Amino acid sequence: MSSPFSINGGACVAMVGKDCVAIACDLRLGLQALTVSNNFPKIFQYGDVFLGLTGLATDVSTVSDLFRYKVNMYRLREERNIAPSTFANLVSSSLYERRFGPYFVSPVVAGLDPKSGRPFICGFDSIGCIDFAKDFIVSGTASEQLFGMCESLWEPDLGPDDLFETISQALLSAVDRDALSGWGAHVYIVEKDKVTKRLLKGRQD
Amino acid sequence: MAMFSQNPVLNGPNYSFAEVPKDAVDGLREHRFNPYTDNGGSTLAIAGADFAIMAGDTRLTSGYSINTRYAPKVFKIGGTTSSQDDANLLLSVVGYAADGEALQERLDAICKMYRYRHGKPMSVSACAKRLSTIMYQKRFFPYYVYAILGGLDEDGRGAVYSYDPVGSFEREQCRAGGAAASLIMPFLDNQVNFKNQYVPGTGVGHELKERERLPLPRNEVEVLVKDAFDSAVERHIEVGDGLQIMIITKDGIEEKVLPLKRD
C-alpha cells in the first residue's frame, strides 16, 4: 500500500454516551510492515477538546502542532477555552485551505459543549468535510473493522463505565484484525468536570 | 480521484467487460476480456457443540447495481438426489457468483459419486481436503471465491473449514467471508472466541485470566449471526436484502430466510 493514509498505520474511534464522550486510539507507528514505535499516541488535548489524528505520521505531528498554536491564539484573544463545535469548524476550514495539497490525515473531534454539557463528536475527511455523528466516529487503517465493532457493540445512553468498556473492546478487537494498527491503546473518558485517561496494553504483535 | 481513494470500488473496473477507452488512437487497439466480476455479498459460519450454522446475505451486485435481491450463497452438498433432503454438508461461496455456482455444482457431483461408490455420505474432513484439491487444481485460473464448508465431524461436533481462492484451508470455530468480512470478523473474535475479554479482579498484566471459552448455545449463536449481518448491512452497500441461514444438526438441515434492509 503506497497510499499516504496507510504507510504508518493507526486507528482512532470516538463514541457518545450519556452526558459523556469517549475517544480512543492505538499506539503503533510503522513504516509499511515494519513497526518503528509502540508509543505514538494519536489523541491530542486542547483545553476541553480532544482531537484524534490518523494517517501520515508526519502530518499527524504537523497538524497537531498547528492546532495547538491556533487554539492557544484563540484562547489569548477570547480569554476562554474553545468549544468542540467551534474547534470542528476551525479544523474544517484549516484543512480546506489546503484543498489541492492536503494533509493526509483523517481527524476526529470529541468533547462536551462547555455551555450545555451536551456530548459532541465529529469526523472529517482529509480536506475538511465534516461528518457530524450522533453515535460514533471511526478513522484510520482499521476503520472497516471499527465500523463492524461499533455498529454491533454501541448502544445509546451508555454511562461512563459502560462506555469505557464498549470503546475499549471495539478498539482492541478491531486493531487485532489490522496488521497496521495495535500495540496498545489510549482511552479518554470525558465527563463534566472530569477526564479519565487509561492506557490499555493490548496484544503486542 | 481514485489515486488516493480509500474506497476500493473506485480503484479499478467492476465489470467483466472493461470499458473500451473512447479516446483511443486509430490503428492498433487493444481489446480485453476480463473473466472475473466481484458480485459482493458476505458469508458467515460458526461451529457449535453439536451444530454448525452457515449464513449469507442474498444480494447480488456488480459495481453499484443490484442484479437481484435473492441469490442464495449457502448450498446443501452431498444429498442422494437433487432435492438434497439427505445432504450432510453445507457450502457457502462468496466473490464471483458464476465461479461460486460452478464450484458448488462440482463439489456436489463429487460427493454424490462418493456416496454411490462407497454407499455412505462423505465425511466433512474428507470433503474439506477434496475441496482444497479441487480449488488448487485451478491454481493459475482460480475459482474467484472465498468458500466455507460446514458440517458435523466424526464425533458429532460442529465443524467449519474456511478456504482462500486457491484452496488453502483451515478448520476454525468461526469465519466471516466476502465484502463485509473485515467488519464481521473482529466482532466474531470478540463475541464467539471472547478475545480481549478477561475475568475482572484476577490480577494485573499476565496474571489476568482470560474469559473461559464455552461453546455457545444455538439460540445465542443465531442472535449473533443476525446482529453481525444487521451491522454489516448498515455500513456496506454490497450487503443486504435477505439473510439466508442454514443450521446443520444430527437431525438434518434447517433453512430459513430472514429480511435484511433493502436500501
PDB file of C-alpha atoms in Angstrom, chain B residues 21-219:
ATOM      1  CA  PRO B  21     -11.404   3.855 -23.968  1.00  0.00           C
ATOM      2  CA  LYS B  22     -13.292   6.052 -26.435  1.00  0.00           C
ATOM      3  CA  ASP B  23     -10.349   8.371 -26.975  1.00  0.00           C
ATOM      4  CA  ALA B  24      -8.087   5.540 -28.187  1.00  0.00           C
ATOM      5  CA  VAL B  25      -5.925   6.413 -31.183  1.00  0.00           C
ATOM      6  CA  ASP B  26      -6.777   4.917 -34.565  1.00  0.00           C
ATOM      7  CA  GLY B  27      -4.873   1.910 -35.795  1.00  0.00           C
ATOM      8  CA  LEU B  28      -3.857  -0.676 -33.208  1.00  0.00           C
ATOM      9  CA  ARG B  29      -6.404  -1.130 -30.486  1.00  0.00           C
ATOM     10  CA  GLU B  30      -6.163  -3.478 -27.559  1.00  0.00           C
ATOM     11  CA  HIS B  31      -9.282  -5.437 -26.733  1.00  0.00           C
ATOM     12  CA  ARG B  32      -9.531  -7.113 -23.423  1.00  0.00           C
ATOM     13  CA  PHE B  33     -11.841  -9.617 -21.763  1.00  0.00           C
ATOM     14  CA  ASN B  34     -11.884  -9.596 -18.007  1.00  0.00           C
ATOM     15  CA  PRO B  35     -13.089 -13.029 -16.862  1.00  0.00           C
ATOM     16  CA  TYR B  36     -13.947 -12.031 -13.287  1.00  0.00           C
ATOM     17  CA  THR B  37     -16.552  -9.823 -11.581  1.00  0.00           C
ATOM     18  CA  ASP B  38     -16.870  -9.138  -7.888  1.00  0.00           C
ATOM     19  CA  ASN B  39     -20.513  -9.796  -7.025  1.00  0.00           C
ATOM     20  CA  GLY B  40     -20.218  -8.559  -3.432  1.00  0.00           C
ATOM     21  CA  GLY B  41     -22.128 -10.100  -0.566  1.00  0.00           C
ATOM     22  CA  SER B  42     -20.938 -11.642   2.649  1.00  0.00           C
ATOM     23  CA  THR B  43     -20.983 -15.010   4.400  1.00  0.00           C
ATOM     24  CA  LEU B  44     -20.550 -16.234   7.942  1.00  0.00           C
ATOM     25  CA  ALA B  45     -20.148 -19.629   9.634  1.00  0.00           C
ATOM     26  CA  ILE B  46     -19.990 -20.614  13.300  1.00  0.00           C
ATOM     27  CA  ALA B  47     -19.392 -24.096  14.733  1.00  0.00           C
ATOM     28  CA  GLY B  48     -21.232 -25.051  17.926  1.00  0.00           C
ATOM     29  CA  ALA B  49     -21.005 -28.053  20.252  1.00  0.00           C
ATOM     30  CA  ASP B  50     -23.478 -30.178  18.254  1.00  0.00           C
ATOM     31  CA  PHE B  51     -24.368 -27.943  15.311  1.00  0.00           C
ATOM     32  CA  ALA B  52     -22.902 -25.702  12.649  1.00  0.00           C
ATOM     33  CA  ILE B  53     -24.560 -22.570  11.356  1.00  0.00           C
ATOM     34  CA  MET B  54     -23.875 -21.063   7.939  1.00  0.00           C
ATOM     35  CA  ALA B  55     -25.297 -17.768   6.767  1.00  0.00           C
ATOM     36  CA  GLY B  56     -25.071 -15.427   3.805  1.00  0.00           C
ATOM     37  CA  ASP B  57     -26.897 -12.380   2.527  1.00  0.00           C
ATOM     38  CA  THR B  58     -28.884 -12.773  -0.690  1.00  0.00           C
ATOM     39  CA  ARG B  59     -27.958  -9.560  -2.545  1.00  0.00           C
ATOM     40  CA  LEU B  60     -26.049  -9.929  -5.813  1.00  0.00           C
ATOM     41  CA  THR B  61     -24.320  -6.808  -7.141  1.00  0.00           C
ATOM     42  CA  SER B  62     -21.981  -5.676  -9.878  1.00  0.00           C
ATOM     43  CA  GLY B  63     -20.475  -2.261  -9.310  1.00  0.00           C
ATOM     44  CA  TYR B  64     -23.196  -0.038  -7.874  1.00  0.00           C
ATOM     45  CA  SER B  65     -26.041  -2.088  -9.445  1.00  0.00           C
ATOM     46  CA  ILE B  66     -28.147  -4.686  -7.680  1.00  0.00           C
ATOM     47  CA  ASN B  67     -28.704  -7.558 -10.113  1.00  0.00           C
ATOM     48  CA  THR B  68     -31.054  -9.470  -7.822  1.00  0.00           C
ATOM     49  CA  ARG B  69     -32.214  -9.349  -4.231  1.00  0.00           C
ATOM     50  CA  TYR B  70     -32.423 -13.125  -3.907  1.00  0.00           C
ATOM     51  CA  ALA B  71     -29.365 -15.130  -4.952  1.00  0.00           C
ATOM     52  CA  PRO B  72     -28.539 -17.798  -2.350  1.00  0.00           C
ATOM     53  CA  LYS B  73     -24.897 -18.217  -1.326  1.00  0.00           C
ATOM     54  CA  VAL B  74     -25.302 -21.201   1.004  1.00  0.00           C
ATOM     55  CA  PHE B  75     -25.809 -24.639  -0.553  1.00  0.00           C
ATOM     56  CA  LYS B  76     -26.577 -28.137   0.672  1.00  0.00           C
ATOM     57  CA  ILE B  77     -23.959 -30.590  -0.568  1.00  0.00           C
ATOM     58  CA  GLY B  78     -23.883 -34.359  -0.986  1.00  0.00           C
ATOM     59  CA  GLY B  79     -27.528 -35.452  -0.939  1.00  0.00           C
ATOM     60  CA  THR B  80     -28.662 -38.511  -2.886  1.00  0.00           C
ATOM     61  CA  THR B  81     -30.965 -36.540  -5.158  1.00  0.00           C
ATOM     62  CA  SER B  82     -31.288 -33.001  -6.458  1.00  0.00           C
ATOM     63  CA  SER B  83     -33.724 -32.212  -3.642  1.00  0.00           C
ATOM     64  CA  GLN B  84     -30.772 -32.550  -1.229  1.00  0.00           C
ATOM     65  CA  ASP B  85     -33.103 -33.789   1.547  1.00  0.00           C
ATOM     66  CA  ASP B  86     -30.430 -36.102   2.951  1.00  0.00           C
ATOM     67  CA  ALA B  87     -27.473 -33.754   2.474  1.00  0.00           C
ATOM     68  CA  ASN B  88     -24.897 -33.827   5.274  1.00  0.00           C
ATOM     69  CA  LEU B  89     -22.721 -30.842   4.280  1.00  0.00           C
ATOM     70  CA  LEU B  90     -23.074 -27.112   3.710  1.00  0.00           C
ATOM     71  CA  LEU B  91     -21.022 -24.927   1.394  1.00  0.00           C
ATOM     72  CA  SER B  92     -21.055 -21.148   1.260  1.00  0.00           C
ATOM     73  CA  VAL B  93     -19.397 -19.277  -1.593  1.00  0.00           C
ATOM     74  CA  VAL B  94     -18.853 -15.534  -1.975  1.00  0.00           C
ATOM     75  CA  GLY B  95     -16.922 -13.494  -4.507  1.00  0.00           C
ATOM     76  CA  TYR B  96     -17.621 -14.180  -8.195  1.00  0.00           C
ATOM     77  CA  ALA B  97     -21.095 -15.728  -8.290  1.00  0.00           C
ATOM     78  CA  ALA B  98     -20.597 -17.726 -11.505  1.00  0.00           C
ATOM     79  CA  ASP B  99     -17.474 -19.397 -10.129  1.00  0.00           C
ATOM     80  CA  GLY B 100     -19.276 -19.979  -6.849  1.00  0.00           C
ATOM     81  CA  GLU B 101     -22.077 -21.812  -8.577  1.00  0.00           C
ATOM     82  CA  ALA B 102     -19.641 -23.839 -10.704  1.00  0.00           C
ATOM     83  CA  LEU B 103     -17.667 -24.852  -7.628  1.00  0.00           C
ATOM     84  CA  GLN B 104     -20.808 -25.785  -5.750  1.00  0.00           C
ATOM     85  CA  GLU B 105     -22.061 -27.979  -8.614  1.00  0.00           C
ATOM     86  CA  ARG B 106     -18.694 -29.692  -8.971  1.00  0.00           C
ATOM     87  CA  LEU B 107     -18.317 -30.451  -5.259  1.00  0.00           C
ATOM     88  CA  ASP B 108     -21.895 -31.711  -5.106  1.00  0.00           C
ATOM     89  CA  ALA B 109     -21.326 -34.042  -8.076  1.00  0.00           C
ATOM     90  CA  ILE B 110     -18.169 -35.417  -6.463  1.00  0.00           C
ATOM     91  CA  CYS B 111     -19.939 -36.020  -3.139  1.00  0.00           C
ATOM     92  CA  LYS B 112     -22.813 -37.744  -4.951  1.00  0.00           C
ATOM     93  CA  MET B 113     -20.344 -40.028  -6.774  1.00  0.00           C
ATOM     94  CA  TYR B 114     -18.627 -40.812  -3.476  1.00  0.00           C
ATOM     95  CA  ARG B 115     -21.967 -41.765  -1.928  1.00  0.00           C
ATOM     96  CA  TYR B 116     -22.821 -44.002  -4.897  1.00  0.00           C
ATOM     97  CA  ARG B 117     -19.452 -45.772  -4.876  1.00  0.00           C
ATOM     98  CA  HIS B 118     -18.984 -46.173  -1.117  1.00  0.00           C
ATOM     99  CA  GLY B 119     -22.607 -46.462  -0.013  1.00  0.00           C
ATOM    100  CA  LYS B 120     -22.159 -43.781   2.646  1.00  0.00           C
ATOM    101  CA  PRO B 121     -22.017 -39.984   2.737  1.00  0.00           C
ATOM    102  CA  MET B 122     -18.655 -38.229   2.592  1.00  0.00           C
ATOM    103  CA  SER B 123     -17.294 -37.098   5.961  1.00  0.00           C
ATOM    104  CA  VAL B 124     -16.765 -33.382   6.437  1.00  0.00           C
ATOM    105  CA  SER B 125     -12.987 -33.804   6.900  1.00  0.00           C
ATOM    106  CA  ALA B 126     -12.695 -35.828   3.676  1.00  0.00           C
ATOM    107  CA  CYS B 127     -14.795 -33.321   1.776  1.00  0.00           C
ATOM    108  CA  ALA B 128     -12.707 -30.476   3.205  1.00  0.00           C
ATOM    109  CA  LYS B 129      -9.495 -31.924   1.757  1.00  0.00           C
ATOM    110  CA  ARG B 130     -11.247 -32.761  -1.537  1.00  0.00           C
ATOM    111  CA  LEU B 131     -12.497 -29.190  -1.886  1.00  0.00           C
ATOM    112  CA  SER B 132      -8.962 -27.911  -1.318  1.00  0.00           C
ATOM    113  CA  THR B 133      -7.698 -30.205  -4.118  1.00  0.00           C
ATOM    114  CA  ILE B 134     -10.435 -29.039  -6.498  1.00  0.00           C
ATOM    115  CA  MET B 135      -9.586 -25.398  -5.885  1.00  0.00           C
ATOM    116  CA  TYR B 136      -5.811 -25.879  -6.149  1.00  0.00           C
ATOM    117  CA  GLN B 137      -6.234 -27.688  -9.476  1.00  0.00           C
ATOM    118  CA  LYS B 138      -7.185 -24.281 -10.830  1.00  0.00           C
ATOM    119  CA  ARG B 139      -4.159 -22.599  -9.197  1.00  0.00           C
ATOM    120  CA  PHE B 140      -3.418 -20.440 -12.260  1.00  0.00           C
ATOM    121  CA  PHE B 141      -7.034 -19.624 -13.245  1.00  0.00           C
ATOM    122  CA  PRO B 142      -8.714 -19.815  -9.849  1.00  0.00           C
ATOM    123  CA  TYR B 143     -12.335 -20.013  -8.811  1.00  0.00           C
ATOM    124  CA  TYR B 144     -12.655 -16.404  -7.614  1.00  0.00           C
ATOM    125  CA  VAL B 145     -14.458 -17.330  -4.385  1.00  0.00           C
ATOM    126  CA  TYR B 146     -13.994 -17.430  -0.654  1.00  0.00           C
ATOM    127  CA  ALA B 147     -15.549 -20.752   0.325  1.00  0.00           C
ATOM    128  CA  ILE B 148     -16.608 -22.054   3.724  1.00  0.00           C
ATOM    129  CA  LEU B 149     -17.538 -25.693   4.283  1.00  0.00           C
ATOM    130  CA  GLY B 150     -19.674 -26.714   7.263  1.00  0.00           C
ATOM    131  CA  GLY B 151     -20.966 -29.946   8.754  1.00  0.00           C
ATOM    132  CA  LEU B 152     -20.686 -32.283  11.725  1.00  0.00           C
ATOM    133  CA  ASP B 153     -17.407 -34.135  12.354  1.00  0.00           C
ATOM    134  CA  GLU B 154     -16.979 -37.842  13.279  1.00  0.00           C
ATOM    135  CA  ASP B 155     -17.732 -37.033  16.935  1.00  0.00           C
ATOM    136  CA  GLY B 156     -20.891 -35.102  16.080  1.00  0.00           C
ATOM    137  CA  ARG B 157     -19.335 -31.709  16.833  1.00  0.00           C
ATOM    138  CA  GLY B 158     -19.883 -28.699  14.588  1.00  0.00           C
ATOM    139  CA  ALA B 159     -17.099 -28.238  12.013  1.00  0.00           C
ATOM    140  CA  VAL B 160     -16.257 -25.191   9.894  1.00  0.00           C
ATOM    141  CA  TYR B 161     -13.495 -25.179   7.262  1.00  0.00           C
ATOM    142  CA  SER B 162     -12.555 -21.923   5.510  1.00  0.00           C
ATOM    143  CA  TYR B 163     -10.701 -21.518   2.197  1.00  0.00           C
ATOM    144  CA  ASP B 164      -8.878 -18.907   0.192  1.00  0.00           C
ATOM    145  CA  PRO B 165      -9.489 -18.828  -3.595  1.00  0.00           C
ATOM    146  CA  VAL B 166      -6.650 -21.284  -4.354  1.00  0.00           C
ATOM    147  CA  GLY B 167      -7.609 -23.897  -1.768  1.00  0.00           C
ATOM    148  CA  SER B 168      -5.524 -23.126   1.310  1.00  0.00           C
ATOM    149  CA  PHE B 169      -7.768 -24.225   4.176  1.00  0.00           C
ATOM    150  CA  GLU B 170      -8.068 -24.409   7.947  1.00  0.00           C
ATOM    151  CA  ARG B 171     -10.617 -25.766  10.449  1.00  0.00           C
ATOM    152  CA  GLU B 172     -11.941 -22.960  12.625  1.00  0.00           C
ATOM    153  CA  GLN B 173     -14.552 -22.159  15.248  1.00  0.00           C
ATOM    154  CA  CYS B 174     -15.940 -19.311  13.170  1.00  0.00           C
ATOM    155  CA  ARG B 175     -15.231 -17.369   9.985  1.00  0.00           C
ATOM    156  CA  ALA B 176     -16.656 -14.458   8.016  1.00  0.00           C
ATOM    157  CA  GLY B 177     -16.086 -14.176   4.267  1.00  0.00           C
ATOM    158  CA  GLY B 178     -16.698 -11.727   1.446  1.00  0.00           C
ATOM    159  CA  ALA B 179     -17.255  -7.989   1.195  1.00  0.00           C
ATOM    160  CA  ALA B 180     -18.041  -7.353   4.873  1.00  0.00           C
ATOM    161  CA  ALA B 181     -15.614  -9.937   6.298  1.00  0.00           C
ATOM    162  CA  SER B 182     -13.447  -7.171   7.746  1.00  0.00           C
ATOM    163  CA  LEU B 183     -16.479  -5.724   9.551  1.00  0.00           C
ATOM    164  CA  ILE B 184     -17.780  -9.042  10.912  1.00  0.00           C
ATOM    165  CA  MET B 185     -14.587 -10.962  11.768  1.00  0.00           C
ATOM    166  CA  PRO B 186     -13.420  -8.820  14.739  1.00  0.00           C
ATOM    167  CA  PHE B 187     -16.956  -8.992  16.137  1.00  0.00           C
ATOM    168  CA  LEU B 188     -16.795 -12.789  15.974  1.00  0.00           C
ATOM    169  CA  ASP B 189     -13.362 -12.836  17.657  1.00  0.00           C
ATOM    170  CA  ASN B 190     -14.866 -10.805  20.474  1.00  0.00           C
ATOM    171  CA  GLN B 191     -18.262 -12.473  20.883  1.00  0.00           C
ATOM    172  CA  VAL B 192     -17.591 -16.119  19.909  1.00  0.00           C
ATOM    173  CA  ASN B 193     -13.976 -16.648  20.990  1.00  0.00           C
ATOM    174  CA  PHE B 194     -14.178 -13.972  23.744  1.00  0.00           C
ATOM    175  CA  LYS B 195     -10.927 -12.333  22.561  1.00  0.00           C
ATOM    176  CA  ASN B 196      -9.794  -9.326  24.656  1.00  0.00           C
ATOM    177  CA  GLN B 197     -12.194 -10.396  27.432  1.00  0.00           C
ATOM    178  CA  TYR B 198     -10.721 -11.060  30.881  1.00  0.00           C
ATOM    179  CA  VAL B 199     -12.205 -12.070  34.241  1.00  0.00           C
ATOM    180  CA  PRO B 200     -12.311  -8.944  36.443  1.00  0.00           C
ATOM    181  CA  GLY B 201     -10.201  -8.985  39.610  1.00  0.00           C
ATOM    182  CA  THR B 202      -7.924 -11.869  38.624  1.00  0.00           C
ATOM    183  CA  GLY B 203      -4.750  -9.763  38.701  1.00  0.00           C
ATOM    184  CA  VAL B 204      -2.794  -7.369  36.528  1.00  0.00           C
ATOM    185  CA  GLY B 205      -0.785  -7.882  33.333  1.00  0.00           C
ATOM    186  CA  HIS B 206      -0.055 -11.513  32.521  1.00  0.00           C
ATOM    187  CA  GLU B 207      -1.795 -12.743  35.697  1.00  0.00           C
ATOM    188  CA  LEU B 208      -5.171 -11.716  34.256  1.00  0.00           C
ATOM    189  CA  LYS B 209      -7.283 -14.752  33.469  1.00  0.00           C
ATOM    190  CA  GLU B 210      -8.873 -14.916  30.030  1.00  0.00           C
ATOM    191  CA  ARG B 211     -12.633 -15.421  29.967  1.00  0.00           C
ATOM    192  CA  GLU B 212     -13.227 -19.158  29.559  1.00  0.00           C
ATOM    193  CA  ARG B 213     -14.263 -20.239  26.045  1.00  0.00           C
ATOM    194  CA  LEU B 214     -17.540 -22.130  26.319  1.00  0.00           C
ATOM    195  CA  PRO B 215     -19.419 -23.383  23.256  1.00  0.00           C
ATOM    196  CA  LEU B 216     -22.389 -21.088  22.728  1.00  0.00           C
ATOM    197  CA  PRO B 217     -25.972 -22.405  22.676  1.00  0.00           C
ATOM    198  CA  ARG B 218     -27.758 -22.406  19.340  1.00  0.00           C
ATOM    199  CA  ASN B 219     -30.247 -19.627  20.106  1.00  0.00           C
TER     200      ASN B 219
END
